[in-house]
CSV table of C-alpha atoms and ligand atoms in Angstrom, one decimal:
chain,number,residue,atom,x,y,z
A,239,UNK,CA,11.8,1.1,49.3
A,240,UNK,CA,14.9,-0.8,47.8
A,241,UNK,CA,13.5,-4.1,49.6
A,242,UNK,CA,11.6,-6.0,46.6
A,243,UNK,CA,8.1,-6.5,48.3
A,244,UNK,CA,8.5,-10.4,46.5
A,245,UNK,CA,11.5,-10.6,49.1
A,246,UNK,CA,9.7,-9.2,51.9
A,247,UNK,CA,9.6,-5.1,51.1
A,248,UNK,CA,7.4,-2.9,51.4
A,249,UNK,CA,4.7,-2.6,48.2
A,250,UNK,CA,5.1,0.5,45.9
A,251,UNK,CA,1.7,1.0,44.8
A,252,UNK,CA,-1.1,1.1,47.7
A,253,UNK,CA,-4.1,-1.5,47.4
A,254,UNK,CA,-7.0,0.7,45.9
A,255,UNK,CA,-4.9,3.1,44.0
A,256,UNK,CA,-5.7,1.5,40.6
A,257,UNK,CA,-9.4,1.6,39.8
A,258,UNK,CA,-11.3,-0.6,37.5
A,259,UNK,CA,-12.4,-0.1,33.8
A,260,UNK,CA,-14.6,1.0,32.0
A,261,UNK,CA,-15.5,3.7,34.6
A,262,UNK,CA,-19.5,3.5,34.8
A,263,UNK,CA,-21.3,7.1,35.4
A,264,UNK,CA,-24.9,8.4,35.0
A,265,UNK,CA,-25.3,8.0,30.9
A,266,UNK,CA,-24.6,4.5,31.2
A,267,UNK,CA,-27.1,4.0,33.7
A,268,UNK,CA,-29.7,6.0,32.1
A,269,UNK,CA,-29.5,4.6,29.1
A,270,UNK,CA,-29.0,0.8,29.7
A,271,UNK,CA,-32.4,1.2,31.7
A,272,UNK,CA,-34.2,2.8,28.5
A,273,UNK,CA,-33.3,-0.3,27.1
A,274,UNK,CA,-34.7,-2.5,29.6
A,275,UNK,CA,-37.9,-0.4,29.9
A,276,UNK,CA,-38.0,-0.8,26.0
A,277,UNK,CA,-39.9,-4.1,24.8
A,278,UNK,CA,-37.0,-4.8,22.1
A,279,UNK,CA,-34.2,-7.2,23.9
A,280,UNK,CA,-32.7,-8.5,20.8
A,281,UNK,CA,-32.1,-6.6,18.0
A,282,UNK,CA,-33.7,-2.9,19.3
A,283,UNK,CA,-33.5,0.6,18.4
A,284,UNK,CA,-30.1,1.4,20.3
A,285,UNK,CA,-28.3,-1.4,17.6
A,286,UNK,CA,-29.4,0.8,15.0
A,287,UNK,CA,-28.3,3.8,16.5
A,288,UNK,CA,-24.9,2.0,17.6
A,289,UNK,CA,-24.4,1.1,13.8
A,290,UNK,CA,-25.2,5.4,12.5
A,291,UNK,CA,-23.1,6.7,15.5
A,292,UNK,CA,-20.2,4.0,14.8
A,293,UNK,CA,-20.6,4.9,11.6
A,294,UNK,CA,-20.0,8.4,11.9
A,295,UNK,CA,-17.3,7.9,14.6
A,296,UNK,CA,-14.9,6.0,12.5
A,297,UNK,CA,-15.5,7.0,8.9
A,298,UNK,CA,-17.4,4.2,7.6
A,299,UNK,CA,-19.9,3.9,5.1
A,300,UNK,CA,-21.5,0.3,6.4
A,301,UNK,CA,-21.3,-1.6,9.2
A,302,UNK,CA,-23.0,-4.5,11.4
A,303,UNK,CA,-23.0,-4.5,15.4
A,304,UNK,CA,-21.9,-7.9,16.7
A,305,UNK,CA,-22.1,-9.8,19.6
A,306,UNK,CA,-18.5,-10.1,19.2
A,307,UNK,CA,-15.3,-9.1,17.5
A,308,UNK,CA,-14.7,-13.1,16.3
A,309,UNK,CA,-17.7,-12.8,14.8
A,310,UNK,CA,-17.2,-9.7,13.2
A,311,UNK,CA,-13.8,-10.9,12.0
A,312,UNK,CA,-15.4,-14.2,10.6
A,313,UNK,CA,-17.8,-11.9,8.8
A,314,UNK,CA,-15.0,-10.1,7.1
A,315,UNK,CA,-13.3,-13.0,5.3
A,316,UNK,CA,-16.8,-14.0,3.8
A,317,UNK,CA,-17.3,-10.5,3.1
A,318,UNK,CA,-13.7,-10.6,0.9
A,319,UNK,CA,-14.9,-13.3,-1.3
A,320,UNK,CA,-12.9,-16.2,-0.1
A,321,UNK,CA,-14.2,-19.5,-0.7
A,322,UNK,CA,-13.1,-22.7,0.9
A,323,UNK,CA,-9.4,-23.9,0.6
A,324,UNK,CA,-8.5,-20.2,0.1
A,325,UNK,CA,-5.2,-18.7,1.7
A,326,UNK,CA,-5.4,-15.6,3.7
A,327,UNK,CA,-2.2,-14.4,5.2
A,328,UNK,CA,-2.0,-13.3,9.0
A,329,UNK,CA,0.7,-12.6,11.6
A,330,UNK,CA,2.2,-15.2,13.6
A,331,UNK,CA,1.2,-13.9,16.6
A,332,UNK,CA,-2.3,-12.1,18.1
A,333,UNK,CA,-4.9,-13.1,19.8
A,334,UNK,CA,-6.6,-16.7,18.2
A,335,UNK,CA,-9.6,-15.0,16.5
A,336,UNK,CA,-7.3,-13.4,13.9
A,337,UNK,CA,-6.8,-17.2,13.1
A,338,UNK,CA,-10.1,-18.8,14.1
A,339,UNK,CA,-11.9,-16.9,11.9
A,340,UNK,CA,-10.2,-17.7,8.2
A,341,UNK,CA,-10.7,-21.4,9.5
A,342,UNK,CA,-14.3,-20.7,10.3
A,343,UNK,CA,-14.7,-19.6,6.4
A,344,UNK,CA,-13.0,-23.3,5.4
A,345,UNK,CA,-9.9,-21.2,4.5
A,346,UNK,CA,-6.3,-21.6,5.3
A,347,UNK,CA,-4.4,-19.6,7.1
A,348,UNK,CA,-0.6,-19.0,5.9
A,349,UNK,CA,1.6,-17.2,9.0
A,350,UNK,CA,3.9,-14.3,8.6
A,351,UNK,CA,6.3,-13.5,10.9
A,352,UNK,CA,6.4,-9.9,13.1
A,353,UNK,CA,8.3,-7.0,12.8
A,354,UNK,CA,10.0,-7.1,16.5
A,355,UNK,CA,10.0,-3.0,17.0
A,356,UNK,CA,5.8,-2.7,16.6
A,357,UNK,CA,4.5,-6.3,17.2
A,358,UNK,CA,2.9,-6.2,13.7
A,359,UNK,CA,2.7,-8.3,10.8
A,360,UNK,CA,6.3,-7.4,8.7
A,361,UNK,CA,5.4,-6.6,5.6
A,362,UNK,CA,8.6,-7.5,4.0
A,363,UNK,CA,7.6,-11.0,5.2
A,364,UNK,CA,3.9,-10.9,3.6
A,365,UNK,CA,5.2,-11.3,-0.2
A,366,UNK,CA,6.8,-14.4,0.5
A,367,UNK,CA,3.7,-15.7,2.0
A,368,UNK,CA,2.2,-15.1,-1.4
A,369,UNK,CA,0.8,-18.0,-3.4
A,370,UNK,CA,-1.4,-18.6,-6.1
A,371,UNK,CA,-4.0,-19.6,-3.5
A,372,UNK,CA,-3.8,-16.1,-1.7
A,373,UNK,CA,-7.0,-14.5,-1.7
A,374,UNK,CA,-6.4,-11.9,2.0
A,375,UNK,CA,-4.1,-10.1,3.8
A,376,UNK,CA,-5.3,-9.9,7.4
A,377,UNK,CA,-3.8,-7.3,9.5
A,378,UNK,CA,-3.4,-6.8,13.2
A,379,UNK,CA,-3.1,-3.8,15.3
A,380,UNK,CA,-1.8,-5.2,17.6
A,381,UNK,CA,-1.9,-3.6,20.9
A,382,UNK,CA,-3.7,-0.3,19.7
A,383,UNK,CA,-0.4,0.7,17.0
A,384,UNK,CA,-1.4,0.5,13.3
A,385,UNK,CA,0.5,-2.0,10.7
A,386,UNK,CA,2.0,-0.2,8.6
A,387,UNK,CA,-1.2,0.2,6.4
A,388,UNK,CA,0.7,1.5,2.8
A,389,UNK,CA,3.4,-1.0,2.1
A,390,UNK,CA,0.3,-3.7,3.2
A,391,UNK,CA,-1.8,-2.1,0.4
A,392,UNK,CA,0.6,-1.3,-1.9
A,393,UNK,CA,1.5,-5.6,-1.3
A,394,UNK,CA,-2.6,-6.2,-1.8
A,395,UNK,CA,-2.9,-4.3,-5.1
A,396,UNK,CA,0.5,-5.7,-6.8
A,397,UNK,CA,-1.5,-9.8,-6.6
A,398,UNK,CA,-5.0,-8.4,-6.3
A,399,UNK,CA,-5.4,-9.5,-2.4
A,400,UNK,CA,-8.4,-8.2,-0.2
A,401,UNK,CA,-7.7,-6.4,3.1
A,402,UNK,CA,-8.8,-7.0,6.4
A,403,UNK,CA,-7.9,-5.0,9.5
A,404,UNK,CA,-8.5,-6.7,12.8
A,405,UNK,CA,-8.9,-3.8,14.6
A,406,UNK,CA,-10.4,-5.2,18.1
A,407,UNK,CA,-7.4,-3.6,19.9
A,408,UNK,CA,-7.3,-0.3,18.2
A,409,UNK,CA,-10.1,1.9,17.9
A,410,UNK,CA,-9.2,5.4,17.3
A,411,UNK,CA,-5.6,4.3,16.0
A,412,UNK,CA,-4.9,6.1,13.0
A,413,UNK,CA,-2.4,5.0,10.4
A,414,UNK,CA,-0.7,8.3,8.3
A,415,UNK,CA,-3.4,11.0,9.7
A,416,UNK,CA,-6.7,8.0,8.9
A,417,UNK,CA,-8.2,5.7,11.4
A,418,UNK,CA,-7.7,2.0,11.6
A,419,UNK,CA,-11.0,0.5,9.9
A,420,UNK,CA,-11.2,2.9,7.1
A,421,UNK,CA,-7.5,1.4,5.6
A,422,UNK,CA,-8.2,-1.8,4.3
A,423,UNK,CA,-11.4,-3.8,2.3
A,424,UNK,CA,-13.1,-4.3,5.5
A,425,UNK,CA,-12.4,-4.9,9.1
A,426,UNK,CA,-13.6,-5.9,12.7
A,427,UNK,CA,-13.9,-4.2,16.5
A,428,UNK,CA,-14.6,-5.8,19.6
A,429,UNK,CA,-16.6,-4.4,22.2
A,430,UNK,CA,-15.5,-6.7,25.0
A,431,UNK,CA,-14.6,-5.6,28.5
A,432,UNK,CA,-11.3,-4.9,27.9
A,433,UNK,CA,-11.5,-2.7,25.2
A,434,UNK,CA,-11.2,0.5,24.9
A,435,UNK,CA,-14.9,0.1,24.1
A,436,UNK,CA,-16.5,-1.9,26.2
A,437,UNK,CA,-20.1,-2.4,26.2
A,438,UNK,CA,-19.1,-6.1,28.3
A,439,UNK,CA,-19.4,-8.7,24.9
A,440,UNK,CA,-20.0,-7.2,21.2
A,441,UNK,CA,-18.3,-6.3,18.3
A,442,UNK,CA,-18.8,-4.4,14.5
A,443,UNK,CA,-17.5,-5.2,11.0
A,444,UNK,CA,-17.7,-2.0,9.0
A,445,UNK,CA,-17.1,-1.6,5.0
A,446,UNK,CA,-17.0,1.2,2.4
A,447,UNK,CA,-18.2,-1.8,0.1
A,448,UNK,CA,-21.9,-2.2,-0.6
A,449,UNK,CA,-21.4,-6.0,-1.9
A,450,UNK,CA,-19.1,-6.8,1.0
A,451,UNK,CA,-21.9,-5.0,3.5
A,452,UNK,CA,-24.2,-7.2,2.0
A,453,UNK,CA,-22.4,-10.3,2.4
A,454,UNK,CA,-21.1,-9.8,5.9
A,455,UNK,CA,-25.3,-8.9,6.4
A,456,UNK,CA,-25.8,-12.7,5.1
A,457,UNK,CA,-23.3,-14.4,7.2
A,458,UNK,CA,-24.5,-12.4,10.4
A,459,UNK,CA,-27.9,-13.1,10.7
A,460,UNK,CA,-29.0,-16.8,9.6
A,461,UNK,CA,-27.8,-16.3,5.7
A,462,UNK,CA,-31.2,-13.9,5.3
A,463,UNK,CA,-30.5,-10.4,3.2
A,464,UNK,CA,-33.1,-8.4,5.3
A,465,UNK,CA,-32.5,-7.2,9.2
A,466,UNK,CA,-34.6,-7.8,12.0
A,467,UNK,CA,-36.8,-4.8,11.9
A,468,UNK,CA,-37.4,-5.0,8.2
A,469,UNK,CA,-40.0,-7.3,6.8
A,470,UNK,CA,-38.2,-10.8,7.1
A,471,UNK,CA,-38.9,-14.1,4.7
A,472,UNK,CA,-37.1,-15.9,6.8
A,473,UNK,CA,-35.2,-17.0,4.1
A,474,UNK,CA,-31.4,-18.8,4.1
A,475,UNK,CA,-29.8,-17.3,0.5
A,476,UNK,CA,-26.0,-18.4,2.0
A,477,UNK,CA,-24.8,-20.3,5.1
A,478,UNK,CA,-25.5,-17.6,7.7
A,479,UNK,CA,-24.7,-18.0,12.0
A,480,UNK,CA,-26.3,-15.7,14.3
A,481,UNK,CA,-23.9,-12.9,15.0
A,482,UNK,CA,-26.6,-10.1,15.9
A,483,UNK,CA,-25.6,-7.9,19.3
A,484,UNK,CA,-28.6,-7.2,21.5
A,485,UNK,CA,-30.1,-4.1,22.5
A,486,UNK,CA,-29.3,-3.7,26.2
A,487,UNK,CA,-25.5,-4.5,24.8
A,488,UNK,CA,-25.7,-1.7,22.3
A,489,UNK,CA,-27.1,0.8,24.7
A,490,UNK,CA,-24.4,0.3,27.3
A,491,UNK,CA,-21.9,0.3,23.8
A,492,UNK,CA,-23.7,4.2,22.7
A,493,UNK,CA,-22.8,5.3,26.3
A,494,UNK,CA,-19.3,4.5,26.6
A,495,UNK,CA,-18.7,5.5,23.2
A,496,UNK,CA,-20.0,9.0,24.1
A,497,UNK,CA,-17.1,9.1,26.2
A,498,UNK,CA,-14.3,7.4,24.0
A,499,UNK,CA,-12.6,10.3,22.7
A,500,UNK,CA,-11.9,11.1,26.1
A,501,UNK,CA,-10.6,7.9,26.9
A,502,UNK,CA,-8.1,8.0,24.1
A,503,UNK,CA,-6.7,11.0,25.3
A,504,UNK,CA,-6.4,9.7,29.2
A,505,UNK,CA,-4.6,6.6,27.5
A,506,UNK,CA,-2.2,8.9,25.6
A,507,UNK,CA,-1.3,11.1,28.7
A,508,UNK,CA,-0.9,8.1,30.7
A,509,UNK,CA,1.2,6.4,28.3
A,510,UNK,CA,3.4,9.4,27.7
A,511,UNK,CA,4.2,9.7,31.3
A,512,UNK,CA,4.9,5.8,31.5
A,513,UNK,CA,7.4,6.5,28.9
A,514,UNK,CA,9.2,9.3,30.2
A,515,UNK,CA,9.6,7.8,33.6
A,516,UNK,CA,10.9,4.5,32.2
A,517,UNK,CA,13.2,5.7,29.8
A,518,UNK,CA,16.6,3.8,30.0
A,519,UNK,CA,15.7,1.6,32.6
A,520,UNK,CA,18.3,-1.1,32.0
A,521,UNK,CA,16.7,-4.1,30.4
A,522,UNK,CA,13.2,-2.7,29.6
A,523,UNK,CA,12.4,-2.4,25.9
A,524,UNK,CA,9.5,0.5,25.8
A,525,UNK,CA,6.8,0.2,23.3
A,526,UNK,CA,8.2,3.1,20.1
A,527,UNK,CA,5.2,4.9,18.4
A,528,UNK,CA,6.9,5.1,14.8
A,529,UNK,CA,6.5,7.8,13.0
A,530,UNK,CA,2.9,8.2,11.1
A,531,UNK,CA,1.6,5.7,13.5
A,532,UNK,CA,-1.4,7.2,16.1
A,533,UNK,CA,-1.4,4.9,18.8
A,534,UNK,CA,-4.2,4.2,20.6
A,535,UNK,CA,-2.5,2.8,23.9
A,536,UNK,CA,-4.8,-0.1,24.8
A,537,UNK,CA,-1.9,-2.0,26.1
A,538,UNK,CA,1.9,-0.6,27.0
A,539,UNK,CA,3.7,-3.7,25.9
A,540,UNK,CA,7.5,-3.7,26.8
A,541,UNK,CA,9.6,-6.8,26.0
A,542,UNK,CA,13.2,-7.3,28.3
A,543,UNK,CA,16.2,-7.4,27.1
A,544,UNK,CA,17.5,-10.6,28.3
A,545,UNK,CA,21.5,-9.7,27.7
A,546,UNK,CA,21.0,-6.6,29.4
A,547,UNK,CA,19.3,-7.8,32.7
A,548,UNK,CA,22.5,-10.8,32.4
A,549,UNK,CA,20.3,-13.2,32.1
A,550,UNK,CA,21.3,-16.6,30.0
A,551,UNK,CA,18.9,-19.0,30.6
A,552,UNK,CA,15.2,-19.4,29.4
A,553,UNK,CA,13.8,-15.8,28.7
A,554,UNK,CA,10.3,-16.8,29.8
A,555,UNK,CA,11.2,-18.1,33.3
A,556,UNK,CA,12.6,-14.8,33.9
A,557,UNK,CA,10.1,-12.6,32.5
A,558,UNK,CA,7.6,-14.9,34.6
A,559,UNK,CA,9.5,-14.6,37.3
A,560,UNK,CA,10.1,-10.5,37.1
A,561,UNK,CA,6.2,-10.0,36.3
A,562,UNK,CA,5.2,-11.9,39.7
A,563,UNK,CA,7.4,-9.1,41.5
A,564,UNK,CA,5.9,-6.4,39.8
A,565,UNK,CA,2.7,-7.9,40.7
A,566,UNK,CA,3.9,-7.9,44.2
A,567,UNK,CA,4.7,-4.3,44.0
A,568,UNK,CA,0.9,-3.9,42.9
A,569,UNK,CA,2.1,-3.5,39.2
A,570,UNK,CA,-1.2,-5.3,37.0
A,571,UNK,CA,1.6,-6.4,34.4
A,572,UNK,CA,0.8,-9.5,32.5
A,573,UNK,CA,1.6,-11.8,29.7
A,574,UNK,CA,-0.8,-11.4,26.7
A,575,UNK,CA,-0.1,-14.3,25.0
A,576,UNK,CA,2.2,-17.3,26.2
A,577,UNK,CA,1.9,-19.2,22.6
A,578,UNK,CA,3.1,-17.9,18.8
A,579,UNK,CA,-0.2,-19.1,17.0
A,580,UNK,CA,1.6,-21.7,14.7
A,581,UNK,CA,2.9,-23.4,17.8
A,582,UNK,CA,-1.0,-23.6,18.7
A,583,UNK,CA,-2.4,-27.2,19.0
A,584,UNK,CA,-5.7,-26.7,16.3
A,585,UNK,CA,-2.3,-25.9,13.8
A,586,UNK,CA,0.2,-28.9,14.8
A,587,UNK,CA,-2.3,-31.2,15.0
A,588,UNK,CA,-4.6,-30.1,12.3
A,589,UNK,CA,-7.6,-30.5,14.1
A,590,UNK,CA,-9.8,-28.1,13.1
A,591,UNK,CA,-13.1,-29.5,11.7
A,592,UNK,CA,-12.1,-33.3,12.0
A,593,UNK,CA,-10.9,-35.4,9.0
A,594,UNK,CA,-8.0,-33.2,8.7
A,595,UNK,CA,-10.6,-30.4,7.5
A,596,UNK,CA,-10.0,-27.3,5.9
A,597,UNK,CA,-6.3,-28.6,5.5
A,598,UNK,CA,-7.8,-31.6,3.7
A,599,UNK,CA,-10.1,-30.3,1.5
A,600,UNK,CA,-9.7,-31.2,-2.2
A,601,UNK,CA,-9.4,-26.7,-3.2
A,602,UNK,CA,-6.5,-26.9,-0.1
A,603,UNK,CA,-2.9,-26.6,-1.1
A,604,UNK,CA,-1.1,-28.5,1.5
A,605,UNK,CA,0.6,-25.9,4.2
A,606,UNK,CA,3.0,-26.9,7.0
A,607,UNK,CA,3.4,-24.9,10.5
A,608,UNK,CA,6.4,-24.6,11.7
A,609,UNK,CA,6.9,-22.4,14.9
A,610,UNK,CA,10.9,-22.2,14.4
A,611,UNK,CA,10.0,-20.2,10.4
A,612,UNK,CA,8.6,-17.2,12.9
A,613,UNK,CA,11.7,-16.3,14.9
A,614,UNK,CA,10.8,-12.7,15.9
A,615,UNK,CA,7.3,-13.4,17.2
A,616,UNK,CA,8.6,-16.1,19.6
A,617,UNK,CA,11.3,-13.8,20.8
A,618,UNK,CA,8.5,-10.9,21.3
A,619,UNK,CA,6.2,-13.7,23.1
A,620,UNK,CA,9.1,-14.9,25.5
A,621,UNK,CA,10.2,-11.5,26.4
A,622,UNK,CA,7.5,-9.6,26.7
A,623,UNK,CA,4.7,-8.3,29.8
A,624,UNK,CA,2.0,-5.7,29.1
A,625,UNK,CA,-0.4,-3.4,30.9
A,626,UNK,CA,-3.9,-2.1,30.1
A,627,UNK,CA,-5.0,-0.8,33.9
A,628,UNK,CA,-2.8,1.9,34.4
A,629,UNK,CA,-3.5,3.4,31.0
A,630,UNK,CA,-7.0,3.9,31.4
A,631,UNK,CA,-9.4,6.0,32.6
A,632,UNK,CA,-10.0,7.4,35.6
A,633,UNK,CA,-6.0,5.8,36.5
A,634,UNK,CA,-4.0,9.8,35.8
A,635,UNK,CA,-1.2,10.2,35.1
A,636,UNK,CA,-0.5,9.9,39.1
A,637,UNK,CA,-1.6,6.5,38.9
A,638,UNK,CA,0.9,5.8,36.0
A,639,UNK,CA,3.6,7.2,37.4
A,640,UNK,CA,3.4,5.1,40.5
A,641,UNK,CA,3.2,2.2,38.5
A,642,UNK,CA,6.8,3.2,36.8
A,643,UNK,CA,8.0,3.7,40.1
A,644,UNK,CA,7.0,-0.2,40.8
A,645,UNK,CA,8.7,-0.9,37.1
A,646,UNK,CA,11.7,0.5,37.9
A,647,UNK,CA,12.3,-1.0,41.5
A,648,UNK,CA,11.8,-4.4,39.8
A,649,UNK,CA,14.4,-4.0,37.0
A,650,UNK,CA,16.7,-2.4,39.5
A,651,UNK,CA,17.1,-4.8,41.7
A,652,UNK,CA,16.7,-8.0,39.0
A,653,UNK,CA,20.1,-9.6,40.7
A,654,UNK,CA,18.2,-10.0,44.1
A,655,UNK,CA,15.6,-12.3,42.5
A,656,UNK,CA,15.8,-16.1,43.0
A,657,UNK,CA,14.1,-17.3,39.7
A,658,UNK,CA,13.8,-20.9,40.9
A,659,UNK,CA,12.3,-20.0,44.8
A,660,UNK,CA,9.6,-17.6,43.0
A,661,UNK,CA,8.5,-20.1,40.2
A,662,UNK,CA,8.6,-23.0,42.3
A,663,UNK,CA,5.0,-24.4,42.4
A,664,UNK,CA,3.3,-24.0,45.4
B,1212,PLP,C1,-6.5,-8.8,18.2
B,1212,PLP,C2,-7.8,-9.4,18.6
B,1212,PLP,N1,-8.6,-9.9,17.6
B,1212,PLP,C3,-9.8,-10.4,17.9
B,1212,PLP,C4,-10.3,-10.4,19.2
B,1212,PLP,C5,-11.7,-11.0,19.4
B,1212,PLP,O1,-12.6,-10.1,20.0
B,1212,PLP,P1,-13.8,-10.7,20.8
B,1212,PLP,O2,-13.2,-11.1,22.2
B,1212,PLP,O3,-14.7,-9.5,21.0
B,1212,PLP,O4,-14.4,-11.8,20.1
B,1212,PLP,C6,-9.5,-9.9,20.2
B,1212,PLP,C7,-10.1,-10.0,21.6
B,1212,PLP,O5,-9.4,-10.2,22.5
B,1212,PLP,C8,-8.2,-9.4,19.9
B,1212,PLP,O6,-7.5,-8.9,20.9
């Protein structure tokens, strides 16, 4: 088992051990047919009920079902009352729609660097960040572990900022004891396939804030104040898009959310044994679960340590390099994100909406992007490989195991690797 199966060994985990997500049973079935032997394939009754079990699931006192999590986070900078040219403050790195969407609102976004233990925005970077043009702070969670929530509101409430959580990695994740989503002014989930709720494509912004409720409401469905099954005028009272999920969507969304809570816990079991069976393997920086933070799990992100595997040359080519032999060993490790976002083209080259536009709007206060001001996110970007598969359900705690087995043999036996021969293109 010592041979590295990229150098001809044998494979640790067996082809068909690892099984796919979301697991589909006889609730989804059922009630993704209701739907289609309904008559209502837009917006239908099981958006609705989506919205009042969502509702009641996280703590929320308002929210809209999306056909996305963008779209949902796009929703929540209108809802926080930024108007073109605005600033809204976000981490340096996520995934692009923590980005896309102050852009979408004609705002501008102003990076923050990462805190390199949890991935998330570092709040002793935020103030900085601060300018008389600051209207948001949007937070990540990333990976399914909470920003650290207080010091981000205490930052909000000193210069009067809203707060948006981008929570499309992390429901369930609770900051201090209270879920993600019911921190900050508003915030957004996404129901895409990956998540930990998947209902395919969707999403949901969700508010305590009747005003905000009703101005995410606007922006969601064609600028008009009234939903599809109440009396319409048909009416545009702001510049709306069409953000509404469908009903087949939502159905598949009620069904898999009947069975989230036990997802979570699979996740946390599988995690906990991922950790114990990789502790102080040489090189491999484990995801930490700080105290007060309730992860969530969605993805195990580890980052190497590239003086401790004796490595001096670019950390990328060998983290590229090691995640192709752990996905020879069958390992499903992979790299999240292979850009910080102010090294992202639509940033360098300005290039958003033509014309130089938001940057160049008369309310915008010139902002440069620099990649080399965000030092820890590009070191957490070059470094690091995650995993979703073995963390969720029905992988056990078997499954994970055998995929720390795989881990391990690959940082093991690091010095047998030849970089060059297994990034050479083919
Ligand atoms: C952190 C984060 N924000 C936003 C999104 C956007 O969600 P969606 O794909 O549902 O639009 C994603 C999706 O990958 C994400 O990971």
């Amino acid at each position: 088992m010592s041979v590295l199966a990229i150098n001809g060994g044998e494979k640790t985990i067996p082809a068909g051990l690892l099984k796919n997500w979301p697991p589909i049973s006889a609730t989804d079935k059922k009630m993704v047919l209701a739907s289609l032997g309904d008559d209502k394939h837009a917006w239908g009754p099981h958006c609705d009920a989506l919205q009042e079990e969502w509702k009641r699931w996280n703590g929320n006192r308002y929210c809209w079902t999306t056909n996305s999590g963008t779209a949902a986070l796009h929703m929540a900078v209108a809802a926080s009352g930024a108007s073109a040219g605005d600033e809204i403050i976000t981490p340096a790195y996520s995934w692009t729609s923590s980005v896309s969407c102050i852009l979408h609102h004609g705002c501008v976004p102003v990076f923050a660097d990462i805190d390199f233990a949890t991935a998330n925005i570092d709040p002793s970077k935020i103030e900085a960040a601060v300018s008389e043009r600051t209207r948001a702070i949007l937070a990540v969670h990333l990976h399914g572990l909470p920003a650290r929530m207080d010091a981000i509101m205490d930052i909000a409430g000193r210069h009067n900022l809203a707060v948006i959580e981008d929570c499309c990695q992390a429901h369930g994740a609770k900051y201090r004891g209270r879920k993600v989503g019911a921190w900050g002014d508003c915030a957004a989930f996404s129901f895409n396939q990956n998540k930990c709720l998947c209902s395919g494509e969707g999403g949901i912004f969700v508010t305590d804030d009747e005003e905000m409720a009703a101005s995410a409401g606007q922006l969601w469905s064609f600028g008009e104040t009234r939903t599809p099954l109440q009396n319409r005028d048909y009416h545009a009272y702001a510049l709306g898009w069409m953000y509404r999920n469908n009903d087949l969507t939502a159905a598949f969304g009620r069904a898999q959310l009947t069975k989230l809570d036990g997802y979570l816990e699979t996740q946390r079991k599988n995690a906990a044994i991922l950790l114990k069976e990789l502790k102080s393997v040489r090189g491999l920086i484990l995801p930490t679960e700080p105290k007060g933070h309730g992860h969530n799990w969605y993805n195990f992100t580890c980052r190497m340590d590239m003086k401790a595997l004796g490595w001096n040359g670019s950390p990328a080519r060998l983290r590229d390099a090691m995640m192709k032999a752990m996905n020879a060993e069958g390992v499903p490790a992979h790299t999240w994100q292979r850009y910080i976002l102010p090294a992202m083209t639509v940033f360098r080259a300005k290039n958003a909406y033509g014309h130089g536009c938001p940057w160049s709007c008369p309310y915008t206060k010139d902002v440069q992007y620099d990649p080399a001001a965000f030092p820890v996110a590009q070191k957490h970007c070059d470094t690091h490989f995650g995993m979703t598969m073995p963390l969720r359900a029905p992988n056990d705690t078997k499954v994970a195991k055998a995929v720390a087995h795989g881990i391990r043999k690959v940082f093991e036996n690091v010095g047998k690797l030849d970089v060059d021969k297994i990034l050479a293109p083919k």
